[in-house]
PDB file of C-alpha atoms in Angstrom:
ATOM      1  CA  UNK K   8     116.949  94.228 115.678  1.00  0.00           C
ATOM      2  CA  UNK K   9     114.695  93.244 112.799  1.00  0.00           C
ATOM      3  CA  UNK K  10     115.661  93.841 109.556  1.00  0.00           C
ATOM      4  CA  UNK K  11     113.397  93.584 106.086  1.00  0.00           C
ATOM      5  CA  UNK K  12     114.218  94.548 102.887  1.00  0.00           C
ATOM      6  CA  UNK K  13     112.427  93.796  99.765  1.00  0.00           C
ATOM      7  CA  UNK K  14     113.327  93.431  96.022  1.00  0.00           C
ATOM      8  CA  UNK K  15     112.196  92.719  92.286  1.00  0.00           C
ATOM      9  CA  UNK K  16     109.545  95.105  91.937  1.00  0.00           C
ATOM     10  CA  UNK K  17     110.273  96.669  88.614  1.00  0.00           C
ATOM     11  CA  UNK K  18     107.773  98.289  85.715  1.00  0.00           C
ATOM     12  CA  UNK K  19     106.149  95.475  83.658  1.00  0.00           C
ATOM     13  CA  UNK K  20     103.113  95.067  81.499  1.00  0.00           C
ATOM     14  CA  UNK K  21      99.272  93.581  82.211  1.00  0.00           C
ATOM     15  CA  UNK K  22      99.883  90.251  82.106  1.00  0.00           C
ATOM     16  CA  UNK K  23     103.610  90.086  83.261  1.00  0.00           C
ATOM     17  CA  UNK K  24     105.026  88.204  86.014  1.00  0.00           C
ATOM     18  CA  UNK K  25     107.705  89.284  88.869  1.00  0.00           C
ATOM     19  CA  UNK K  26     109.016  87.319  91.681  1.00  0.00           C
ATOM     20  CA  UNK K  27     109.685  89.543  95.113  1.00  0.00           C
ATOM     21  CA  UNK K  28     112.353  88.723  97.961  1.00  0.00           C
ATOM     22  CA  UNK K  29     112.290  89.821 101.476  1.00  0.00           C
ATOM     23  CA  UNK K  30     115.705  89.151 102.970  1.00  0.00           C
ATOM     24  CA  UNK K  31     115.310  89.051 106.680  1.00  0.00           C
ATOM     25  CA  UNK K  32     117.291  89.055 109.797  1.00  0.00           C
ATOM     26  CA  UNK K  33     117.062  89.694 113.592  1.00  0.00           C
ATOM     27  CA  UNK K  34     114.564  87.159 114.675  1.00  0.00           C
ATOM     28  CA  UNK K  35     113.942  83.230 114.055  1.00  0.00           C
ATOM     29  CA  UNK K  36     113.183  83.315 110.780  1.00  0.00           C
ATOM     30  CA  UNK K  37     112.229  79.077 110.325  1.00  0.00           C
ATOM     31  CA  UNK K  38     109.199  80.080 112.884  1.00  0.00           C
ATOM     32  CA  UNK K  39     107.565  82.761 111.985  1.00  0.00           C
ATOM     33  CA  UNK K  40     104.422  83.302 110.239  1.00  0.00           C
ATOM     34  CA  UNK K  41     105.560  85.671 107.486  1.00  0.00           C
ATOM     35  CA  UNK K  42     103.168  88.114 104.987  1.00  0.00           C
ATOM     36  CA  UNK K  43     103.209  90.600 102.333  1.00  0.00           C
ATOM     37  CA  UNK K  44     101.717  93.691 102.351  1.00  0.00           C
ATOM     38  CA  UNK K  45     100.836  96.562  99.619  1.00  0.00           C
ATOM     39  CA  UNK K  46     100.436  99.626  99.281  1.00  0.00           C
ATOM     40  CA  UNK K  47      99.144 101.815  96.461  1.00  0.00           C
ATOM     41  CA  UNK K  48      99.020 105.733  95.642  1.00  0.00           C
ATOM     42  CA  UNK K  49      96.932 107.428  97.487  1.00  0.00           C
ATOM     43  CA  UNK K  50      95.598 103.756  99.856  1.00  0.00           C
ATOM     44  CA  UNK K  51      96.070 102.394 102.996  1.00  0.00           C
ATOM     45  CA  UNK K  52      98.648  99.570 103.223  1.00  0.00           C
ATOM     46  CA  UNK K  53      96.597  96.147 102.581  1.00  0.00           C
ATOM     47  CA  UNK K  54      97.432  92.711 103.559  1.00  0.00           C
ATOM     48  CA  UNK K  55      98.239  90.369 100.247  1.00  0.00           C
ATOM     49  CA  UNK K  56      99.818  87.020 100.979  1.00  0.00           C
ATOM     50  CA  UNK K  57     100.586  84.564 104.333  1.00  0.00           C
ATOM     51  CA  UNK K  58     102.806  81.950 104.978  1.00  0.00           C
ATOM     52  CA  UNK K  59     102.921  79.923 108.749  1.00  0.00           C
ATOM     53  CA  UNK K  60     106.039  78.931 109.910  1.00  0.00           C
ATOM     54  CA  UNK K  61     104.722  76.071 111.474  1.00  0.00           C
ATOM     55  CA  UNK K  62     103.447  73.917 108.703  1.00  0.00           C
ATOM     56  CA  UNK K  63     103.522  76.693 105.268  1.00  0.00           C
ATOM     57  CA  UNK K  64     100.339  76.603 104.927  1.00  0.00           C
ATOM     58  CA  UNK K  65      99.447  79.499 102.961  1.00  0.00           C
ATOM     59  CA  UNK K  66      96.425  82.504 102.506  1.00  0.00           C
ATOM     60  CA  UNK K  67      95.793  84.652 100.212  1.00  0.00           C
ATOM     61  CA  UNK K  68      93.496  88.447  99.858  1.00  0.00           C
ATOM     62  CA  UNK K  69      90.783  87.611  96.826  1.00  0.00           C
ATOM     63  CA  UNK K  70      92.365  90.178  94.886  1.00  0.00           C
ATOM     64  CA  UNK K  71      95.220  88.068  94.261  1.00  0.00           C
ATOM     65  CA  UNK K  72      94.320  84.353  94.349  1.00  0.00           C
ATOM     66  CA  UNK K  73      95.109  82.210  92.157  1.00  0.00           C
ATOM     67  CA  UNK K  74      98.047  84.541  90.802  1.00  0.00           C
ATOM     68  CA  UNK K  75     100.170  85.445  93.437  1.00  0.00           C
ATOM     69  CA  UNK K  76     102.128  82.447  95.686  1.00  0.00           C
ATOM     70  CA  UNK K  77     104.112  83.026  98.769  1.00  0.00           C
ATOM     71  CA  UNK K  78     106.556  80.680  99.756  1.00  0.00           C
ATOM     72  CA  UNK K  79     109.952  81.067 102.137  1.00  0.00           C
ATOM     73  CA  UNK K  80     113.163  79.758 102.380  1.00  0.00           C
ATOM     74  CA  UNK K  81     114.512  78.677 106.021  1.00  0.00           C
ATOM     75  CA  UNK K  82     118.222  78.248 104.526  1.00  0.00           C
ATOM     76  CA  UNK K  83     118.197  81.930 103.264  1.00  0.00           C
ATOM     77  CA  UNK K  84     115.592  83.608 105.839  1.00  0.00           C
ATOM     78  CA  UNK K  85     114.071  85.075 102.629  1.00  0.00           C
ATOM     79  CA  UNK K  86     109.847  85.134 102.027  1.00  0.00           C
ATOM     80  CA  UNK K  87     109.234  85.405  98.195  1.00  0.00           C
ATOM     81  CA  UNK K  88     106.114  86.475  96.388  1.00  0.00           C
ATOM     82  CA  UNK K  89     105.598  84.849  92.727  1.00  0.00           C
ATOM     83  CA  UNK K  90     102.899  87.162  91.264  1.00  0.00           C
ATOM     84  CA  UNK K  91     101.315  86.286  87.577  1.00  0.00           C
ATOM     85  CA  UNK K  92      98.860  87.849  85.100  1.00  0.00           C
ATOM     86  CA  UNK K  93      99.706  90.800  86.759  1.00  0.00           C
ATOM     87  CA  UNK K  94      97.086  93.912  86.486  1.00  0.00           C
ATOM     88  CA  UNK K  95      97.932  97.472  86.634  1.00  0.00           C
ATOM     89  CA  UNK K  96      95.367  97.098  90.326  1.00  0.00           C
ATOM     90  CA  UNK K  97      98.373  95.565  91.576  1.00  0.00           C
ATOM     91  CA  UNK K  98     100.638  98.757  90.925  1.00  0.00           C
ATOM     92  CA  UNK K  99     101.971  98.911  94.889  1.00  0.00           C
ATOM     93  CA  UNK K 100     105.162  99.391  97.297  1.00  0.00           C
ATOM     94  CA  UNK K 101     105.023  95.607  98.218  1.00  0.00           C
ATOM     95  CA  UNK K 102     106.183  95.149 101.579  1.00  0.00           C
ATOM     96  CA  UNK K 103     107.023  92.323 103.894  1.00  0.00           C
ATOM     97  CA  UNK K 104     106.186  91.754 107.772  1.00  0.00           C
ATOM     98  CA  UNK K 105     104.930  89.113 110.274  1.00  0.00           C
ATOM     99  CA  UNK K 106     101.939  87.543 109.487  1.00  0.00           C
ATOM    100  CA  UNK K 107      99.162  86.542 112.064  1.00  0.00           C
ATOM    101  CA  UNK K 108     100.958  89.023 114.931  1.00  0.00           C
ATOM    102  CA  UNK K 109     101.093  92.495 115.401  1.00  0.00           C
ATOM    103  CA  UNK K 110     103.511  93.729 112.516  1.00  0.00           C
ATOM    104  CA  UNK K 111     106.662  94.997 113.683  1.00  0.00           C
ATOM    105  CA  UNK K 112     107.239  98.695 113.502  1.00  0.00           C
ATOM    106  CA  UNK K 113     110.330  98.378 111.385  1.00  0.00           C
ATOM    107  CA  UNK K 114     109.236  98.183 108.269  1.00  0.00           C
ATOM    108  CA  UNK K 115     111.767  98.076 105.145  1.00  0.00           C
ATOM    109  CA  UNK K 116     111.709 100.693 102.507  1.00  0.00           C
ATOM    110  CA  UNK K 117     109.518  98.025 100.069  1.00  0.00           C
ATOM    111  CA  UNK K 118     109.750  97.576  96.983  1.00  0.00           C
ATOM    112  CA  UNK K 119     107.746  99.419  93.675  1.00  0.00           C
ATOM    113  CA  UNK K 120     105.794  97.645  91.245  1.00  0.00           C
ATOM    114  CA  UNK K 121     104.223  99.391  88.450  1.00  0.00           C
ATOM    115  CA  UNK K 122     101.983  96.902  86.094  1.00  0.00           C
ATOM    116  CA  UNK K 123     101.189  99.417  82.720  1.00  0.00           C
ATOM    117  CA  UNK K 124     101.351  99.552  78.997  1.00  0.00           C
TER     118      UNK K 124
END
């Protein structure tokens, strides 16, 4: 079955930078169009980042282009999410899921990022 689970979310200041992993397994990893997802206190889960499997092209939410990048690694079935100048708006459970398709109802547990002073 699938499997997701996210890391690097950590506490960090306005302005800081993290880099997020999704390790995945249960599927075809090289093929599939791959995302991250948020969600804050209190808000419904939002869509952040994109990747296609096909030909990595990429997509990002306004909120976070031009500081966030997505990218994925075939060899290690992992999605990453580079995110820069970081604001405490991006204080989230980042989560990872497919991308372009109907998510797949087994999300992993996410993982916390709290951007503050």
């Amino acid at each position: 079955q699938v499997q997701l689970v996210e890391s690097g979310g950590a506490l960090v200041q306005p302005g800081g930078s993290l880099r997020l992993s999704c390790v995945t397994s249960g599927f075809t990893f090289g093929s599939e169009h791959m995302a991250w997802f948020r969600q804050a206190p209190g808000k419904g889960r939002e869509w952040v980042a994109g990747i296609k499997g096909t030909d990595n092209s990429t997509y990002y939410s306004n909120s976070v282009k031009g500081r966030f990048s997505i990218s994925k690694d075939n060899t290690r079935n992992t999605v990453y999410l580079q995110m820069n100048n970081l604001k405490p708006d991006d204080t989230a459970v980042y989560y990872c899921n497919r991308f372009l398709l109907r998510p797949w109802e087994a999300w992993g547990q996410g993982t916390q990022v709290t951007v503050s002073s």
